Amino acid sequence: MITEPCSEMVLDLAPTPANFQSEFLAGLKRHPKTLPCKFFYDERGSSLFDDICELEEYYLTRTETKILRDNVEEISALCGSDCVLIELGSGRSSKTRLLLDHLETPVAYVPIDISRRHLLRAAEALNGDYFPLQVLPICADYNQPLKLPIPARIPKRKVIFYPGSTIGNFEPQPAAAFLRRLATWCQPGDGLLIGVDLQKSRDILRAAYNDARGVTAAFNLNLLLRANGELGASFNLEQFRHRAIYDEVNGRIEMHLVSQCRQRVVLAGEEIHFEKGEFVTTEYSYKYREEGFRAFAGAAGWQAQRTWIDEGRLFSVHYFSKVLSQ
Ligand code: AVI
């Protein structure tokens, strides 16, 4: 981690349209076709994701929020006084408020999100509500090298907050590499508070990603709408369908966009062909076992301190400390 003083309101490390075009095109030329799920989160995609979080079928958000609420005293004690809270993929920062209401004299809050407007709105609201807490937003793809701002007051500990089971959107190898990378940002004793979705019945999982109102379908298809708007692509949204299936062998939800006919799409002067029934994989959402995730993070430099699970055993929240030997 590079730490340099930062005076701007938002440190802007957001990906440029050129990144979007080249990664999008490269994904469609792959066999099988695959698009990175980080591109879901433009302005419309971020709001659709907020709507998903409110859905009856999407148990993840409310279950994680309840776990955080029910255990906030213990979580705050683990974070200790005078910490800097760094949130990855902060969105509306709604779960953060629960923590900020209970943390003892936190030094600063550093929300990091790829969606600039969402980030700014949340940071401004927190600035007002939690003054004199320093709010230091960073607009960035947190998978890329980051500059973290140095707070005015020296923190006793860094705590990385990574809620929502977003770690599940990485495949296992990149997930392990990412957890190792987070450990390199930290000193021994710094913390990682992370939400992880659990393996469960396929019916509950399938419903969560195939909601009756079609919000998840709109979220998935928004990727094509975004490519039309920002890259001048020629996707006909009527000719693609959302599909989400649970792969029990790999313990993951797979989201696809399935071509309804043989067709070709033009993007950045190139023609991309689709067979009828051919699909683009747009997201994996891995589901873990409680013990399995602890071992997984342990191998990446994090020592498990505490795990909280709801009564229905739907979702887990873990607090890890960076191990001394790393
Ligand atoms: C952000 N991420 C953890 C969500 C998930 O459940 O994998 C994204 C999502 N995709 C469809 N619904 C929600």
Tab-separated table of C-alpha atoms and ligand atoms in Angstrom:
chain	number	residue	atom	x	y	z
A	1	MET	CA	0.000	0.000	0.000
A	2	ILE	CA	1.274	3.462	-0.828
A	3	THR	CA	0.190	6.018	1.709
A	4	GLU	CA	0.413	9.637	0.697
A	5	PRO	CA	-1.398	12.676	2.008
A	6	CYS	CA	-4.479	13.445	-0.015
A	7	SER	CA	-6.164	16.813	-0.106
A	8	GLU	CA	-8.891	16.229	-2.720
A	9	MET	CA	-12.429	15.435	-1.621
A	10	VAL	CA	-12.386	12.281	-3.744
A	11	LEU	CA	-9.210	10.550	-4.729
A	12	ASP	CA	-10.051	9.567	-8.302
A	13	LEU	CA	-8.488	6.339	-9.533
A	14	ALA	CA	-11.566	5.253	-11.480
A	15	PRO	CA	-11.046	3.120	-14.596
A	16	THR	CA	-11.251	5.055	-17.869
A	17	PRO	CA	-13.657	4.239	-20.759
A	18	ALA	CA	-10.623	2.776	-22.580
A	19	ASN	CA	-10.298	0.098	-19.867
A	20	PHE	CA	-13.987	-0.691	-20.229
A	21	GLN	CA	-13.795	-1.074	-24.020
A	22	SER	CA	-10.658	-3.215	-24.100
A	23	GLU	CA	-11.719	-5.511	-21.242
A	24	PHE	CA	-15.258	-5.853	-22.612
A	25	LEU	CA	-14.035	-6.731	-26.087
A	26	ALA	CA	-11.404	-9.147	-24.771
A	27	GLY	CA	-14.103	-10.897	-22.696
A	28	LEU	CA	-16.366	-11.382	-25.719
A	29	LYS	CA	-13.499	-12.827	-27.765
A	30	ARG	CA	-12.784	-15.431	-25.088
A	31	HIS	CA	-14.135	-19.000	-25.389
A	32	PRO	CA	-16.447	-19.319	-23.566
A	33	LYS	CA	-17.412	-15.639	-23.534
A	34	THR	CA	-16.949	-14.004	-20.105
A	35	LEU	CA	-17.372	-10.428	-18.878
A	36	PRO	CA	-15.918	-9.032	-15.628
A	37	CYS	CA	-18.701	-8.445	-13.085
A	38	LYS	CA	-17.139	-5.152	-11.922
A	39	PHE	CA	-18.709	-3.554	-15.040
A	40	PHE	CA	-22.184	-4.035	-13.573
A	41	TYR	CA	-21.673	-0.989	-11.397
A	42	ASP	CA	-22.330	2.085	-13.518
A	43	GLU	CA	-24.891	4.556	-12.137
A	44	ARG	CA	-27.914	2.478	-13.211
A	45	GLY	CA	-26.283	-0.830	-12.272
A	46	SER	CA	-25.441	0.466	-8.807
A	47	SER	CA	-29.032	1.547	-8.241
A	48	LEU	CA	-30.348	-1.788	-9.539
A	49	PHE	CA	-27.991	-3.505	-7.109
A	50	ASP	CA	-29.426	-1.369	-4.290
A	51	ASP	CA	-32.893	-2.600	-5.374
A	52	ILE	CA	-31.655	-6.224	-5.352
A	53	CYS	CA	-30.521	-5.750	-1.751
A	54	GLU	CA	-34.120	-4.909	-0.779
A	55	LEU	CA	-35.684	-7.948	-2.477
A	56	GLU	CA	-37.474	-10.570	-0.402
A	57	GLU	CA	-35.582	-13.364	-2.196
A	58	TYR	CA	-32.153	-11.733	-1.748
A	59	TYR	CA	-31.587	-12.769	1.877
A	60	LEU	CA	-27.896	-11.757	1.896
A	61	THR	CA	-28.166	-8.055	2.753
A	62	ARG	CA	-30.770	-8.218	5.494
A	63	THR	CA	-29.172	-11.302	7.066
A	64	GLU	CA	-25.711	-9.751	7.132
A	65	THR	CA	-27.138	-6.499	8.498
A	66	LYS	CA	-28.886	-8.401	11.284
A	67	ILE	CA	-25.676	-10.275	12.159
A	68	LEU	CA	-23.789	-6.975	12.314
A	69	ARG	CA	-26.522	-5.328	14.379
A	70	ASP	CA	-26.820	-8.237	16.827
A	71	ASN	CA	-23.070	-8.416	17.404
A	72	VAL	CA	-21.972	-4.831	16.990
A	73	GLU	CA	-20.672	-4.479	20.566
A	74	GLU	CA	-18.354	-7.454	20.176
A	75	ILE	CA	-17.292	-6.330	16.695
A	76	SER	CA	-16.477	-2.833	17.963
A	77	ALA	CA	-14.443	-4.289	20.821
A	78	LEU	CA	-12.391	-6.303	18.316
A	79	CYS	CA	-11.812	-3.189	16.179
A	80	GLY	CA	-10.689	-1.300	19.292
A	81	SER	CA	-10.496	2.448	19.775
A	82	ASP	CA	-9.045	4.906	17.227
A	83	CYS	CA	-9.150	2.651	14.181
A	84	VAL	CA	-9.316	3.698	10.546
A	85	LEU	CA	-12.145	1.854	8.832
A	86	ILE	CA	-11.525	1.084	5.139
A	87	GLU	CA	-14.548	-0.204	3.241
A	88	LEU	CA	-14.206	-1.959	-0.114
A	89	GLY	CA	-17.149	-1.565	-2.506
A	90	SER	CA	-18.828	0.797	-0.064
A	91	GLY	CA	-21.905	1.667	-2.201
A	92	ARG	CA	-24.414	3.485	0.019
A	93	SER	CA	-22.312	2.722	3.132
A	94	SER	CA	-25.500	1.635	4.907
A	95	LYS	CA	-23.950	-1.173	6.973
A	96	THR	CA	-21.096	1.140	7.924
A	97	ARG	CA	-23.393	3.377	9.915
A	98	LEU	CA	-24.058	0.500	12.293
A	99	LEU	CA	-20.322	0.242	12.938
A	100	LEU	CA	-19.672	3.990	13.097
A	101	ASP	CA	-22.454	4.335	15.665
A	102	HIS	CA	-20.589	1.954	17.979
A	103	LEU	CA	-16.848	2.246	17.232
A	104	GLU	CA	-14.846	4.033	19.907
A	105	THR	CA	-13.436	7.332	18.558
A	106	PRO	CA	-12.696	6.099	15.006
A	107	VAL	CA	-9.985	8.180	13.320
A	108	ALA	CA	-11.243	8.058	9.728
A	109	TYR	CA	-13.515	6.238	7.319
A	110	VAL	CA	-12.141	5.443	3.846
A	111	PRO	CA	-14.920	4.248	1.494
A	112	ILE	CA	-13.655	2.830	-1.810
A	113	ASP	CA	-16.072	2.347	-4.696
A	114	ILE	CA	-16.018	2.272	-8.471
A	115	SER	CA	-19.293	4.207	-8.796
A	116	ARG	CA	-18.328	7.861	-8.288
A	117	ARG	CA	-21.758	9.417	-7.789
A	118	HIS	CA	-22.848	6.743	-5.317
A	119	LEU	CA	-19.579	7.162	-3.441
A	120	LEU	CA	-19.818	10.949	-3.250
A	121	ARG	CA	-23.429	10.920	-2.109
A	122	ALA	CA	-22.671	8.444	0.682
A	123	ALA	CA	-19.476	10.249	1.734
A	124	GLU	CA	-21.209	13.627	1.913
A	125	ALA	CA	-23.999	12.242	4.062
A	126	LEU	CA	-21.543	10.552	6.421
A	127	ASN	CA	-19.433	13.691	6.618
A	128	GLY	CA	-22.419	15.591	7.906
A	129	ASP	CA	-23.717	12.902	10.222
A	130	TYR	CA	-20.439	11.805	11.823
A	131	PHE	CA	-18.471	15.073	12.036
A	132	PRO	CA	-15.591	15.322	13.184
A	133	LEU	CA	-14.859	11.842	11.731
A	134	GLN	CA	-12.611	12.253	8.678
A	135	VAL	CA	-14.291	10.758	5.598
A	136	LEU	CA	-11.748	10.129	2.833
A	137	PRO	CA	-13.464	8.562	-0.223
A	138	ILE	CA	-11.551	6.920	-3.043
A	139	CYS	CA	-13.188	6.298	-6.426
A	140	ALA	CA	-11.355	3.234	-7.677
A	141	ASP	CA	-11.387	-0.371	-8.762
A	142	TYR	CA	-9.899	-1.782	-5.578
A	143	ASN	CA	-8.386	-4.670	-7.551
A	144	GLN	CA	-5.888	-2.172	-8.927
A	145	PRO	CA	-2.981	-0.620	-6.982
A	146	LEU	CA	-4.288	1.945	-4.537
A	147	LYS	CA	-3.082	5.021	-2.731
A	148	LEU	CA	-4.586	5.184	0.721
A	149	PRO	CA	-4.913	8.639	2.284
A	150	ILE	CA	-3.195	9.350	5.593
A	151	PRO	CA	-5.694	10.531	8.196
A	152	ALA	CA	-4.952	13.669	10.192
A	153	ARG	CA	-4.900	11.677	13.450
A	154	ILE	CA	-2.722	8.562	13.698
A	155	PRO	CA	-4.852	5.400	13.954
A	156	LYS	CA	-4.095	2.554	16.356
A	157	ARG	CA	-5.318	-0.035	13.875
A	158	LYS	CA	-6.547	-0.427	10.329
A	159	VAL	CA	-9.734	-2.436	9.871
A	160	ILE	CA	-10.744	-3.456	6.364
A	161	PHE	CA	-14.494	-3.895	6.057
A	162	TYR	CA	-15.539	-6.064	3.111
A	163	PRO	CA	-19.237	-6.856	3.501
A	164	GLY	CA	-21.833	-8.307	1.146
A	165	SER	CA	-19.989	-11.513	0.218
A	166	THR	CA	-18.290	-9.716	-2.649
A	167	ILE	CA	-15.312	-12.006	-2.048
A	168	GLY	CA	-17.625	-14.674	-3.566
A	169	ASN	CA	-17.480	-12.858	-6.910
A	170	PHE	CA	-13.821	-13.894	-7.282
A	171	GLU	CA	-12.848	-17.385	-8.369
A	172	PRO	CA	-10.927	-19.210	-5.605
A	173	GLN	CA	-7.395	-18.478	-6.835
A	174	PRO	CA	-7.913	-14.748	-7.390
A	175	ALA	CA	-9.861	-14.636	-4.107
A	176	ALA	CA	-6.856	-16.067	-2.258
A	177	ALA	CA	-4.518	-13.648	-4.060
A	178	PHE	CA	-6.810	-10.769	-3.181
A	179	LEU	CA	-6.906	-11.730	0.508
A	180	ARG	CA	-3.102	-11.986	0.469
A	181	ARG	CA	-2.936	-8.548	-1.124
A	182	LEU	CA	-5.170	-7.089	1.580
A	183	ALA	CA	-2.811	-8.588	4.164
A	184	THR	CA	0.064	-6.655	2.575
A	185	TRP	CA	-1.820	-3.393	3.237
A	186	CYS	CA	-1.842	-4.198	6.931
A	187	GLN	CA	0.387	-4.436	9.974
A	188	PRO	CA	0.182	-7.391	12.363
A	189	GLY	CA	-2.911	-6.929	14.508
A	190	ASP	CA	-4.861	-4.973	11.877
A	191	GLY	CA	-8.268	-6.441	11.127
A	192	LEU	CA	-10.453	-7.761	8.321
A	193	LEU	CA	-14.211	-7.798	8.903
A	194	ILE	CA	-15.708	-9.744	6.031
A	195	GLY	CA	-19.179	-11.000	5.067
A	196	VAL	CA	-19.330	-14.387	3.351
A	197	ASP	CA	-22.401	-16.145	1.983
A	198	LEU	CA	-22.813	-19.797	2.979
A	199	GLN	CA	-23.658	-22.921	0.981
A	200	LYS	CA	-27.294	-23.851	1.362
A	201	SER	CA	-30.277	-25.388	-0.451
A	202	ARG	CA	-30.287	-24.753	-4.171
A	203	ASP	CA	-33.900	-23.501	-4.042
A	204	ILE	CA	-33.022	-20.601	-1.745
A	205	LEU	CA	-29.991	-19.745	-3.873
A	206	ARG	CA	-31.805	-19.981	-7.176
A	207	ALA	CA	-34.613	-17.733	-5.957
A	208	ALA	CA	-32.091	-15.145	-4.703
A	209	TYR	CA	-30.641	-14.751	-8.197
A	210	ASN	CA	-33.900	-15.213	-10.171
A	211	ASP	CA	-36.224	-12.839	-8.354
A	212	ALA	CA	-39.885	-12.686	-9.351
A	213	ARG	CA	-39.816	-8.952	-10.195
A	214	GLY	CA	-36.923	-9.403	-12.629
A	215	VAL	CA	-34.608	-6.903	-10.926
A	216	THR	CA	-31.622	-9.267	-11.151
A	217	ALA	CA	-32.420	-9.820	-14.840
A	218	ALA	CA	-32.414	-6.039	-15.418
A	219	PHE	CA	-29.112	-5.778	-13.483
A	220	ASN	CA	-27.534	-8.470	-15.654
A	221	LEU	CA	-28.871	-7.057	-18.943
A	222	ASN	CA	-27.723	-3.577	-17.933
A	223	LEU	CA	-24.222	-4.679	-18.868
A	224	LEU	CA	-25.313	-4.775	-22.530
A	225	LEU	CA	-27.222	-1.508	-22.227
A	226	ARG	CA	-24.073	0.065	-20.782
A	227	ALA	CA	-21.990	-1.242	-23.685
A	228	ASN	CA	-24.511	0.238	-26.144
A	229	GLY	CA	-24.445	3.626	-24.396
A	230	GLU	CA	-20.743	3.927	-23.613
A	231	LEU	CA	-19.097	1.917	-26.353
A	232	GLY	CA	-21.618	2.342	-29.182
A	233	ALA	CA	-22.236	-1.428	-29.261
A	234	SER	CA	-25.277	-2.815	-31.100
A	235	PHE	CA	-26.720	-5.316	-28.590
A	236	ASN	CA	-30.439	-5.952	-29.076
A	237	LEU	CA	-31.574	-6.488	-25.477
A	238	GLU	CA	-34.664	-8.394	-26.663
A	239	GLN	CA	-32.354	-11.078	-28.019
A	240	PHE	CA	-30.603	-11.896	-24.727
A	241	ARG	CA	-32.047	-13.472	-21.566
A	242	HIS	CA	-30.827	-13.496	-17.973
A	243	ARG	CA	-30.104	-16.923	-16.470
A	244	ALA	CA	-28.768	-17.828	-13.010
A	245	ILE	CA	-27.971	-21.429	-12.099
A	246	TYR	CA	-26.415	-23.057	-9.033
A	247	ASP	CA	-23.408	-25.270	-9.724
A	248	GLU	CA	-23.327	-27.548	-6.670
A	249	VAL	CA	-19.965	-29.070	-7.568
A	250	ASN	CA	-18.196	-25.721	-7.446
A	251	GLY	CA	-20.552	-24.209	-4.852
A	252	ARG	CA	-21.306	-21.183	-7.000
A	253	ILE	CA	-24.117	-19.294	-8.663
A	254	GLU	CA	-23.357	-18.592	-12.302
A	255	MET	CA	-25.056	-15.697	-14.037
A	256	HIS	CA	-25.326	-15.833	-17.803
A	257	LEU	CA	-26.705	-13.746	-20.650
A	258	VAL	CA	-28.075	-16.225	-23.165
A	259	SER	CA	-28.367	-15.377	-26.847
A	260	GLN	CA	-31.913	-16.103	-28.065
A	261	CYS	CA	-30.915	-16.463	-31.705
A	262	ARG	CA	-27.942	-16.649	-34.029
A	263	GLN	CA	-26.788	-13.050	-34.220
A	264	ARG	CA	-23.872	-10.701	-34.567
A	265	VAL	CA	-23.108	-7.606	-32.552
A	266	VAL	CA	-20.802	-4.772	-33.582
A	267	LEU	CA	-18.570	-3.273	-30.925
A	268	ALA	CA	-15.665	-0.880	-31.502
A	269	GLY	CA	-15.624	-1.749	-35.210
A	270	GLU	CA	-15.417	-5.499	-34.516
A	271	GLU	CA	-18.086	-8.138	-35.134
A	272	ILE	CA	-18.881	-10.596	-32.379
A	273	HIS	CA	-20.877	-13.705	-33.321
A	274	PHE	CA	-23.337	-15.517	-31.057
A	275	GLU	CA	-24.918	-18.886	-31.725
A	276	LYS	CA	-28.505	-19.476	-30.560
A	277	GLY	CA	-28.231	-20.616	-26.914
A	278	GLU	CA	-24.626	-19.441	-26.588
A	279	PHE	CA	-24.076	-17.523	-23.366
A	280	VAL	CA	-21.788	-14.958	-21.819
A	281	THR	CA	-20.844	-15.654	-18.199
A	282	THR	CA	-21.236	-12.361	-16.374
A	283	GLU	CA	-20.727	-13.361	-12.734
A	284	TYR	CA	-19.785	-16.162	-10.365
A	285	SER	CA	-20.991	-15.930	-6.811
A	286	TYR	CA	-19.205	-18.530	-4.695
A	287	LYS	CA	-20.786	-19.797	-1.513
A	288	TYR	CA	-18.502	-21.074	1.243
A	289	ARG	CA	-18.682	-23.376	4.254
A	290	GLU	CA	-17.909	-21.691	7.563
A	291	GLU	CA	-14.796	-23.739	8.333
A	292	GLY	CA	-13.694	-23.734	4.711
A	293	PHE	CA	-13.589	-19.950	4.544
A	294	ARG	CA	-11.638	-19.654	7.796
A	295	ALA	CA	-9.010	-22.068	6.456
A	296	PHE	CA	-8.979	-20.268	3.107
A	297	ALA	CA	-8.319	-16.852	4.675
A	298	GLY	CA	-5.880	-18.444	7.132
A	299	ALA	CA	-3.735	-19.616	4.232
A	300	ALA	CA	-3.759	-16.023	2.912
A	301	GLY	CA	-2.268	-14.480	6.060
A	302	TRP	CA	-5.343	-13.923	8.214
A	303	GLN	CA	-5.957	-15.457	11.615
A	304	ALA	CA	-9.597	-16.136	12.493
A	305	GLN	CA	-10.711	-14.366	15.666
A	306	ARG	CA	-14.480	-14.749	15.589
A	307	THR	CA	-17.279	-15.874	13.266
A	308	TRP	CA	-20.931	-14.891	13.621
A	309	ILE	CA	-23.715	-16.781	11.836
A	310	ASP	CA	-27.476	-16.141	11.787
A	311	GLU	CA	-29.944	-18.675	13.221
A	312	GLY	CA	-30.961	-19.888	9.767
A	313	ARG	CA	-27.279	-20.488	8.894
A	314	LEU	CA	-27.636	-18.446	5.728
A	315	PHE	CA	-24.688	-16.038	6.048
A	316	SER	CA	-21.449	-15.562	7.980
A	317	VAL	CA	-19.443	-12.574	9.158
A	318	HIS	CA	-15.816	-13.147	10.174
A	319	TYR	CA	-13.269	-11.023	11.985
A	320	PHE	CA	-9.663	-11.895	11.153
A	321	SER	CA	-6.393	-10.363	12.338
A	322	LYS	CA	-3.340	-10.095	10.197
A	323	VAL	CA	-0.928	-12.780	11.415
A	324	LEU	CA	2.320	-11.744	13.021
A	325	SER	CA	4.651	-13.662	10.740
A	326	GLN	CA	3.630	-12.021	7.421
B	1	AVI	C1	-22.042	-7.974	-5.046
B	1	AVI	N1	-22.276	-9.415	-5.034
B	1	AVI	C2	-21.843	-9.988	-3.747
B	1	AVI	C3	-23.614	-9.836	-5.422
B	1	AVI	C4	-23.757	-11.371	-5.315
B	1	AVI	O1	-24.721	-11.808	-4.690
B	1	AVI	O2	-22.895	-12.097	-5.806
B	1	AVI	C5	-23.944	-9.378	-6.829
B	1	AVI	C6	-25.269	-9.876	-7.311
B	1	AVI	N2	-25.459	-10.489	-8.442
B	1	AVI	C7	-26.732	-10.790	-8.568
B	1	AVI	N3	-27.366	-10.416	-7.498
B	1	AVI	C8	-26.469	-9.788	-6.711
